[in-house]
Amino acid sequence: MGTELYARGIFINQCYDELCLRAPDLVRDVHHTYAAAGAEVLETNSFGANRAKLVAYGLETQVEAINRRAAELAREAADAARPVSGRRQHPVLVAGAVGPLGVRIEPYGPTSRDEAREMFREQLAALRAGGCDVFLFETFVDLLELEQAIAAARDVDATVPVIAHVTVGTDLRTPYGASPEDAARALDHWGADIVGLNCSVGPQAILEGIERMAGVTRRKLSAMPNAGMPREVGGRRIYMASAEYFATYARHLVQAGAKVVGGCCGTTPDHIKAMCSALRVERAMVHVESGLGTRDSGLVNDNRVPSPESRVPRAKEPVPFADRSRFSGKIARGEFVTSVEIVPPRGVDTAKLLRDAATLHAAGVDAINVPDGPRAQSRMGAIATSLLLEQQVGIESVTHYACRDRNLLGMLSDLLGASALGLRNLLLITGDPPKMGPYPDATAVFDIDAIGLTNLVRNLNRGLDPGMNEIGAPTRFAIGVGVNPAAIDPAHERQRFAWKVEAGAEYAITQPVFDAAQLERFLRTIEDVRIPVIAGIWPLVSARNAEFLANEVPGVTVPDAVLKRMRAANERSKEHAVAEGIAIAREMLEAVRPEVQGVQVSAPFGKVELALDVFEDVTAPRAAGADVAASY
């Protein structure tokens, strides 16, 4: 459908689904063209017509209207192509086409499973009301999302056959790491009538995937490859697989066990016509973008042999929190931990970084916190910096890891590498948007947020990747998250903190605290989801520094009383301002110490001596730190 609409002059910046309302004759004509080519099942023009995707076009209130009309248009074309004088052996069917929501669902995104199920239910109900014969889910990459789609289909009408497709890359895995076998077993277990693969790759890769699926399920199989891999020709994406080549592989797919064959991106009416001719002797049903039979056609058999038992990935028992690192061990034992935050260098010269780290190590500080591109600044990577500190100085690091710059696959690769290199302590954060930094035109990824990332790391600690596939030996990360006691919306911050704990957070580090009473009030609100909390402490160095934090750094609140103290000290001298900032930081540390399990003291402008000054006269943390230093 998309290929034909584009060929007919519809630019890709438009909502193709809305054409069902705005240009119904055009959509109906595309259906007629494929039916004339021999397609026996027509997909509705509704792949992206769910509430989450339509909101980008301001059409979220049109979900019911678009999907109902999409089914009606396909129904009209199908009815017009019913058997005439024996030319067709079967009536043309209508498949209600449903794609992914385009948003992350839990555990890797903010959309709950129930919300996802409801969005699918809304779309499917409209498609069914418009006259579709079957529900067709295609191009899914997240098996957990597809599970909700199948459940929604059963909610709407349990008698309607369900065909469920995932999409794989050239490595025959979904972006979440699931293999064709994993997908077949899961879809079998969730009760899809027909399972298969579509999109992304050409016929050859899909054939291999179908062969692998056939070995682990007795469900009917479906295959809908692209017309080869697209190439850029004159600024346009052209699919190079010819109709004849496509037809040859259609026969191979049927011989491999596919009962339903069709084509996805780049598949023209000529491709469908060629497939029909090639498969006539195979007595297979063919259609554009997919094909399947109703329960009456024999493709769906209610008396089928029970499928093999689905393989459930075996999660391993995580390494105990106390045994993952020296830092986590102190937290687990209830000891007060100390850490200092040092921002990585802007370039490649690490001499000062390593000297400062050695100074902190000798002073008995437990760990160094390594930010990951704070305020969207370009600096040495947090993982590389942490590795240098641990290998060359011997002090443990708490590696900040942000979602801003990496997609899900990049995060997975980074984290597996970090674990293999011996890094253990993580602080998982969403990250500051690029517009805050010196490169406002840089793009942010935000594939998942800190909650989703916490779920990902927890599963890695259980030996499972994002697709719930076993990875062998589990990682052994101590999972930390950020929390802001001074958030503008405390209820929302409290809820997000609860979700982080539910996702697997094991300790939290706060934004800089300048109001001990405010921290105490927030801690009272999270008593039911309390995990060890480490308070952030920032020694101010000037009134200007205080005003900057108060007005330009997200998540930091500096009370008026603190601003007044810094202004008054600044009027006397720079030295008095620094001394006053240290005094305020010491007061905060003493005030919050009974409420928290440790402190993270920042080193403003890279001056670690100021961070160490905060610890003076605070004998217990220094003594605990000294014990740890002696054990190195």
Short mmCIF file of C-alpha atoms in Angstrom, two decimals, residues 206-534:
data_model
loop_
_atom_site.label_atom_id
_atom_site.label_comp_id
_atom_site.label_asym_id
_atom_site.label_seq_id
_atom_site.Cartn_x
_atom_site.Cartn_y
_atom_site.Cartn_z
CA ILE A 206 12.99 -14.49 5.23
CA LEU A 207 13.26 -18.02 3.77
CA GLU A 208 15.99 -18.92 6.26
CA GLY A 209 13.90 -17.47 9.09
CA ILE A 210 10.84 -19.49 8.06
CA GLU A 211 12.90 -22.67 7.88
CA ARG A 212 14.06 -22.03 11.44
CA MET A 213 10.55 -21.24 12.67
CA ALA A 214 9.20 -24.44 11.12
CA GLY A 215 11.40 -26.48 13.42
CA VAL A 216 9.90 -25.17 16.66
CA THR A 217 6.18 -24.61 16.01
CA ARG A 218 3.25 -26.37 14.39
CA ARG A 219 1.31 -23.17 13.87
CA LYS A 220 0.73 -22.16 10.30
CA LEU A 221 3.58 -20.03 8.96
CA SER A 222 3.43 -16.77 7.00
CA ALA A 223 6.17 -14.97 5.05
CA MET A 224 6.09 -11.42 3.66
CA PRO A 225 9.56 -10.32 2.56
CA ASN A 226 10.46 -6.96 1.09
CA ALA A 227 11.24 -6.83 -2.62
CA GLY A 228 14.92 -7.05 -1.74
CA MET A 229 16.97 -4.45 0.09
CA PRO A 230 16.35 -0.86 -1.03
CA ARG A 231 19.02 1.14 -2.83
CA GLU A 232 19.36 4.87 -3.28
CA VAL A 233 18.85 5.70 -6.95
CA GLY A 234 18.51 9.33 -7.91
CA GLY A 235 17.55 10.29 -4.39
CA ARG A 236 14.80 7.66 -4.17
CA ARG A 237 14.72 4.30 -2.40
CA ILE A 238 14.25 1.63 -5.05
CA TYR A 239 13.59 -2.03 -4.28
CA MET A 240 15.63 -4.09 -6.70
CA ALA A 241 14.16 -7.62 -6.50
CA SER A 242 12.30 -8.34 -9.74
CA ALA A 243 8.86 -9.90 -9.90
CA GLU A 244 10.36 -13.07 -11.37
CA TYR A 245 12.92 -13.39 -8.57
CA PHE A 246 10.20 -12.78 -6.00
CA ALA A 247 8.00 -15.46 -7.56
CA THR A 248 10.83 -18.01 -7.42
CA TYR A 249 11.31 -17.42 -3.73
CA ALA A 250 7.58 -17.60 -3.11
CA ARG A 251 7.72 -21.23 -4.23
CA HIS A 252 10.76 -21.82 -1.98
CA LEU A 253 8.85 -20.33 0.96
CA VAL A 254 5.88 -22.63 0.40
CA GLN A 255 8.19 -25.63 0.10
CA ALA A 256 9.79 -24.58 3.40
CA GLY A 257 6.40 -24.74 5.11
CA ALA A 258 4.76 -21.33 4.61
CA LYS A 259 1.00 -21.61 4.11
CA VAL A 260 0.63 -17.86 3.67
CA VAL A 261 2.85 -15.82 1.39
CA GLY A 262 2.87 -12.22 0.29
CA GLY A 263 5.09 -9.20 0.02
CA CYS A 264 5.93 -6.14 2.08
CA CYS A 265 7.82 -2.97 1.10
CA GLY A 266 8.48 -2.54 -2.62
CA THR A 267 6.01 -5.27 -3.62
CA THR A 268 4.06 -4.07 -6.66
CA PRO A 269 1.03 -5.63 -8.37
CA ASP A 270 3.50 -7.18 -10.83
CA HIS A 271 5.19 -9.02 -7.95
CA ILE A 272 1.84 -10.36 -6.74
CA LYS A 273 0.83 -11.42 -10.24
CA ALA A 274 4.10 -13.29 -10.71
CA MET A 275 3.67 -15.00 -7.34
CA CYS A 276 0.15 -16.10 -8.25
CA SER A 277 1.40 -17.69 -11.44
CA ALA A 278 4.30 -19.43 -9.72
CA LEU A 279 2.16 -20.73 -6.89
CA ARG A 280 -0.84 -21.83 -8.88
CA VAL A 281 0.44 -25.37 -8.87
CA GLU A 282 1.19 -25.09 -5.17
CA ARG A 283 -2.47 -24.23 -4.48
CA ALA A 284 -1.37 -21.46 -2.09
CA MET A 285 -3.23 -18.32 -1.28
CA VAL A 286 -1.41 -15.12 -2.18
CA HIS A 287 -2.05 -11.46 -1.48
CA VAL A 288 -0.31 -8.16 -1.23
CA GLU A 289 1.52 -7.41 2.00
CA SER A 290 0.29 -10.75 3.46
CA GLY A 291 -2.06 -13.59 2.97
CA LEU A 292 -4.00 -15.99 5.12
CA GLY A 293 -7.09 -18.09 5.31
CA THR A 294 -10.13 -17.99 7.54
CA ARG A 295 -10.95 -20.85 9.83
CA ASP A 296 -13.26 -22.17 7.10
CA SER A 297 -10.49 -22.16 4.45
CA GLY A 298 -8.39 -24.75 6.23
CA LEU A 299 -5.36 -22.54 6.90
CA VAL A 300 -6.47 -22.19 10.50
CA ASN A 301 -7.27 -25.55 12.04
CA ASP A 302 -8.89 -25.67 15.44
CA ASN A 303 -7.96 -29.37 15.70
CA ARG A 304 -4.28 -28.90 15.03
CA VAL A 305 -1.71 -30.99 16.86
CA PRO A 306 -0.64 -29.18 20.03
CA SER A 307 2.54 -27.22 19.45
CA PRO A 308 5.78 -28.01 21.29
CA GLU A 309 6.03 -26.49 24.72
CA SER A 310 7.31 -22.94 24.52
CA ARG A 311 10.80 -22.46 25.80
CA VAL A 312 10.85 -19.99 28.65
CA PRO A 313 14.20 -18.19 29.02
CA ARG A 314 15.80 -19.13 32.32
CA ALA A 315 16.77 -16.13 34.40
CA LYS A 316 19.81 -16.67 36.58
CA GLU A 317 20.04 -15.66 40.20
CA PRO A 318 21.76 -12.25 40.40
CA VAL A 319 25.04 -11.91 42.25
CA PRO A 320 24.14 -10.57 45.73
CA PHE A 321 24.24 -6.79 45.87
CA ALA A 322 26.83 -6.87 48.66
CA ASP A 323 29.23 -8.91 46.50
CA ARG A 324 29.20 -6.81 43.33
CA SER A 325 31.71 -4.15 44.37
CA ARG A 326 33.37 -2.61 47.40
CA PHE A 327 31.01 0.36 47.06
CA SER A 328 27.87 -1.79 47.02
CA GLY A 329 29.27 -3.91 49.84
CA LYS A 330 29.52 -0.88 52.15
CA ILE A 331 25.98 0.19 51.26
CA ALA A 332 24.68 -3.33 51.89
CA ARG A 333 26.35 -3.42 55.30
CA GLY A 334 24.77 -0.10 56.26
CA GLU A 335 28.06 1.78 56.30
CA PHE A 336 28.22 5.45 55.31
CA VAL A 337 29.77 5.79 51.84
CA THR A 338 31.64 8.79 50.47
CA SER A 339 32.16 9.72 46.87
CA VAL A 340 33.33 12.73 44.90
CA GLU A 341 32.09 13.74 41.46
CA ILE A 342 34.74 14.67 38.90
CA VAL A 343 33.70 15.72 35.41
CA PRO A 344 35.73 13.97 32.65
CA PRO A 345 38.19 16.11 30.65
CA ARG A 346 37.17 17.90 27.47
CA GLY A 347 40.10 16.44 25.56
CA VAL A 348 42.38 13.43 25.82
CA ASP A 349 44.81 14.66 28.49
CA THR A 350 44.00 12.68 31.64
CA ALA A 351 47.00 13.71 33.75
CA LYS A 352 45.04 16.04 36.07
CA LEU A 353 42.14 13.58 36.29
CA LEU A 354 44.43 10.82 37.47
CA ARG A 355 46.30 13.09 39.92
CA ASP A 356 43.03 14.22 41.45
CA ALA A 357 41.77 10.65 41.64
CA ALA A 358 44.94 9.58 43.42
CA THR A 359 44.48 12.41 45.92
CA LEU A 360 40.92 11.30 46.66
CA HIS A 361 41.98 7.66 46.90
CA ALA A 362 44.69 8.52 49.42
CA ALA A 363 42.17 10.53 51.43
CA GLY A 364 39.96 7.45 51.82
CA VAL A 365 37.09 8.42 49.53
CA ASP A 366 35.17 5.30 48.53
CA ALA A 367 34.44 6.10 44.89
CA ILE A 368 34.57 8.73 42.17
CA ASN A 369 31.34 9.63 40.38
CA VAL A 370 31.88 10.08 36.64
CA PRO A 371 29.15 12.12 34.88
CA ASP A 372 28.08 11.24 31.34
CA GLY A 373 28.03 14.41 29.25
CA PRO A 374 26.45 16.63 31.95
CA ARG A 375 24.46 19.58 30.62
CA ALA A 376 24.96 18.10 27.12
CA GLN A 377 28.65 19.04 27.13
CA SER A 378 31.11 17.17 24.94
CA ARG A 379 33.57 15.35 27.18
CA MET A 380 35.46 12.09 27.39
CA GLY A 381 33.09 9.14 27.69
CA ALA A 382 32.08 8.09 31.18
CA ILE A 383 32.86 4.41 30.61
CA ALA A 384 36.36 5.10 29.30
CA THR A 385 37.03 7.59 32.11
CA SER A 386 35.83 5.13 34.74
CA LEU A 387 38.02 2.41 33.35
CA LEU A 388 41.09 4.67 33.51
CA LEU A 389 40.36 5.52 37.14
CA GLU A 390 39.91 1.92 38.23
CA GLN A 391 42.85 0.48 36.30
CA GLN A 392 45.41 3.24 36.84
CA VAL A 393 44.46 4.57 40.29
CA GLY A 394 42.68 1.65 41.93
CA ILE A 395 39.69 3.64 43.16
CA GLU A 396 36.21 2.46 42.27
CA SER A 397 34.01 4.54 40.03
CA VAL A 398 30.27 5.17 39.90
CA THR A 399 29.69 5.44 36.17
CA HIS A 400 26.83 7.70 35.10
CA TYR A 401 25.13 6.28 32.01
CA ALA A 402 22.64 8.43 30.07
CA CYS A 403 19.92 7.46 27.58
CA ARG A 404 20.32 10.63 25.52
CA ASP A 405 23.02 9.57 23.07
CA ARG A 406 22.39 5.89 22.37
CA ASN A 407 19.69 3.64 21.04
CA LEU A 408 18.76 0.43 22.77
CA LEU A 409 21.28 -1.68 20.86
CA GLY A 410 24.07 0.79 21.58
CA MET A 411 23.26 0.73 25.28
CA LEU A 412 23.27 -3.05 25.32
CA SER A 413 26.67 -3.16 23.61
CA ASP A 414 28.13 -0.55 25.97
CA LEU A 415 26.88 -2.26 29.09
CA LEU A 416 28.07 -5.72 28.10
CA GLY A 417 31.49 -4.25 27.33
CA ALA A 418 31.57 -2.30 30.60
CA SER A 419 30.78 -5.45 32.54
CA ALA A 420 33.46 -7.46 30.74
CA LEU A 421 35.99 -4.71 31.55
CA GLY A 422 35.13 -4.91 35.25
CA LEU A 423 32.99 -1.82 35.85
CA ARG A 424 30.38 -2.51 38.50
CA ASN A 425 28.71 0.66 39.83
CA LEU A 426 26.19 2.46 37.61
CA LEU A 427 24.06 5.55 37.96
CA LEU A 428 21.34 5.32 35.29
CA ILE A 429 19.92 8.63 34.10
CA THR A 430 17.81 9.88 31.20
CA GLY A 431 20.27 12.70 30.39
CA ASP A 432 20.06 16.41 29.65
CA PRO A 433 18.67 17.40 26.21
CA PRO A 434 21.25 18.60 23.63
CA LYS A 435 19.70 22.08 23.45
CA MET A 436 21.22 22.75 26.88
CA GLY A 437 24.74 22.38 25.51
CA PRO A 438 27.01 24.04 22.96
CA TYR A 439 25.67 21.89 20.11
CA PRO A 440 21.92 22.65 20.09
CA ASP A 441 21.49 21.13 16.64
CA ALA A 442 22.72 17.76 17.82
CA THR A 443 20.00 15.13 17.89
CA ALA A 444 19.04 13.15 20.96
CA VAL A 445 18.02 9.51 20.86
CA PHE A 446 16.12 8.88 24.11
CA ASP A 447 15.20 5.41 22.82
CA ILE A 448 14.28 4.57 26.39
CA ASP A 449 14.34 6.56 29.61
CA ALA A 450 16.02 5.88 32.94
CA ILE A 451 13.19 3.57 34.03
CA GLY A 452 13.51 1.45 30.91
CA LEU A 453 17.29 1.43 31.26
CA THR A 454 16.96 0.23 34.85
CA ASN A 455 14.81 -2.66 33.65
CA LEU A 456 17.40 -3.49 31.01
CA VAL A 457 20.29 -3.59 33.50
CA ARG A 458 18.29 -5.62 36.00
CA ASN A 459 17.65 -8.22 33.30
CA LEU A 460 21.33 -8.26 32.34
CA ASN A 461 22.06 -9.00 35.99
CA ARG A 462 19.76 -12.00 35.58
CA GLY A 463 21.49 -13.15 32.40
CA LEU A 464 18.82 -11.92 29.95
CA ASP A 465 19.00 -9.39 27.12
CA PRO A 466 16.15 -6.97 26.20
CA GLY A 467 14.52 -9.69 24.08
CA MET A 468 14.53 -12.05 27.08
CA ASN A 469 17.26 -14.15 25.45
CA GLU A 470 19.91 -15.78 27.62
CA ILE A 471 23.34 -14.13 27.45
CA GLY A 472 25.27 -16.66 29.48
CA ALA A 473 26.99 -15.38 32.61
CA PRO A 474 25.00 -12.47 34.10
CA THR A 475 26.42 -9.02 34.59
CA ARG A 476 26.98 -7.86 38.18
CA PHE A 477 26.13 -4.18 38.16
CA ALA A 478 25.11 -2.26 41.29
CA ILE A 479 22.12 -0.32 39.94
CA GLY A 480 21.85 3.31 40.99
CA VAL A 481 19.33 5.92 39.83
CA GLY A 482 18.92 9.65 40.22
CA VAL A 483 16.25 11.38 42.29
CA ASN A 484 15.38 15.04 42.82
CA PRO A 485 13.91 15.88 46.25
CA ALA A 486 13.40 19.48 45.07
CA ALA A 487 11.37 18.62 41.95
CA ILE A 488 8.75 21.14 40.85
CA ASP A 489 6.17 18.34 40.80
CA PRO A 490 6.95 16.23 43.91
CA ALA A 491 4.12 13.75 43.26
CA HIS A 492 5.42 13.00 39.77
CA GLU A 493 8.99 12.64 41.04
CA ARG A 494 7.82 10.30 43.76
CA GLN A 495 5.93 8.19 41.22
CA ARG A 496 8.91 7.97 38.90
CA PHE A 497 11.11 6.99 41.83
CA ALA A 498 8.67 4.21 42.71
CA TRP A 499 8.79 2.98 39.11
CA LYS A 500 12.60 3.00 39.20
CA VAL A 501 12.59 0.91 42.35
CA GLU A 502 10.07 -1.47 40.82
CA ALA A 503 12.29 -1.69 37.74
CA GLY A 504 15.26 -2.79 39.85
CA ALA A 505 17.01 0.27 41.32
CA GLU A 506 19.16 -0.63 44.32
CA TYR A 507 20.39 2.77 45.48
CA ALA A 508 19.74 6.40 44.57
CA ILE A 509 21.83 9.57 44.38
CA THR A 510 20.06 12.90 44.79
CA GLN A 511 20.55 16.19 43.03
CA PRO A 512 22.60 18.68 45.13
CA VAL A 513 20.85 19.32 48.43
CA PHE A 514 20.73 22.88 49.78
CA ASP A 515 17.66 22.42 51.99
CA ALA A 516 17.91 19.54 54.45
CA ALA A 517 14.30 19.89 55.56
CA GLN A 518 13.14 19.54 51.96
CA LEU A 519 15.13 16.31 51.60
CA GLU A 520 13.68 14.95 54.82
CA ARG A 521 10.13 15.69 53.66
CA PHE A 522 10.75 13.90 50.38
CA LEU A 523 12.26 10.88 52.12
CA ARG A 524 9.10 10.58 54.19
CA THR A 525 7.06 10.29 51.01
CA ILE A 526 9.11 7.35 49.69
CA GLU A 527 9.22 5.25 52.85
CA ASP A 528 7.19 2.49 51.18
CA VAL A 529 9.69 2.21 48.31
CA ARG A 530 12.83 3.22 50.19
CA ILE A 531 16.20 2.06 48.97
CA PRO A 532 19.59 3.42 50.18
CA VAL A 533 19.81 7.11 49.32
CA ILE A 534 23.06 9.02 48.83
#
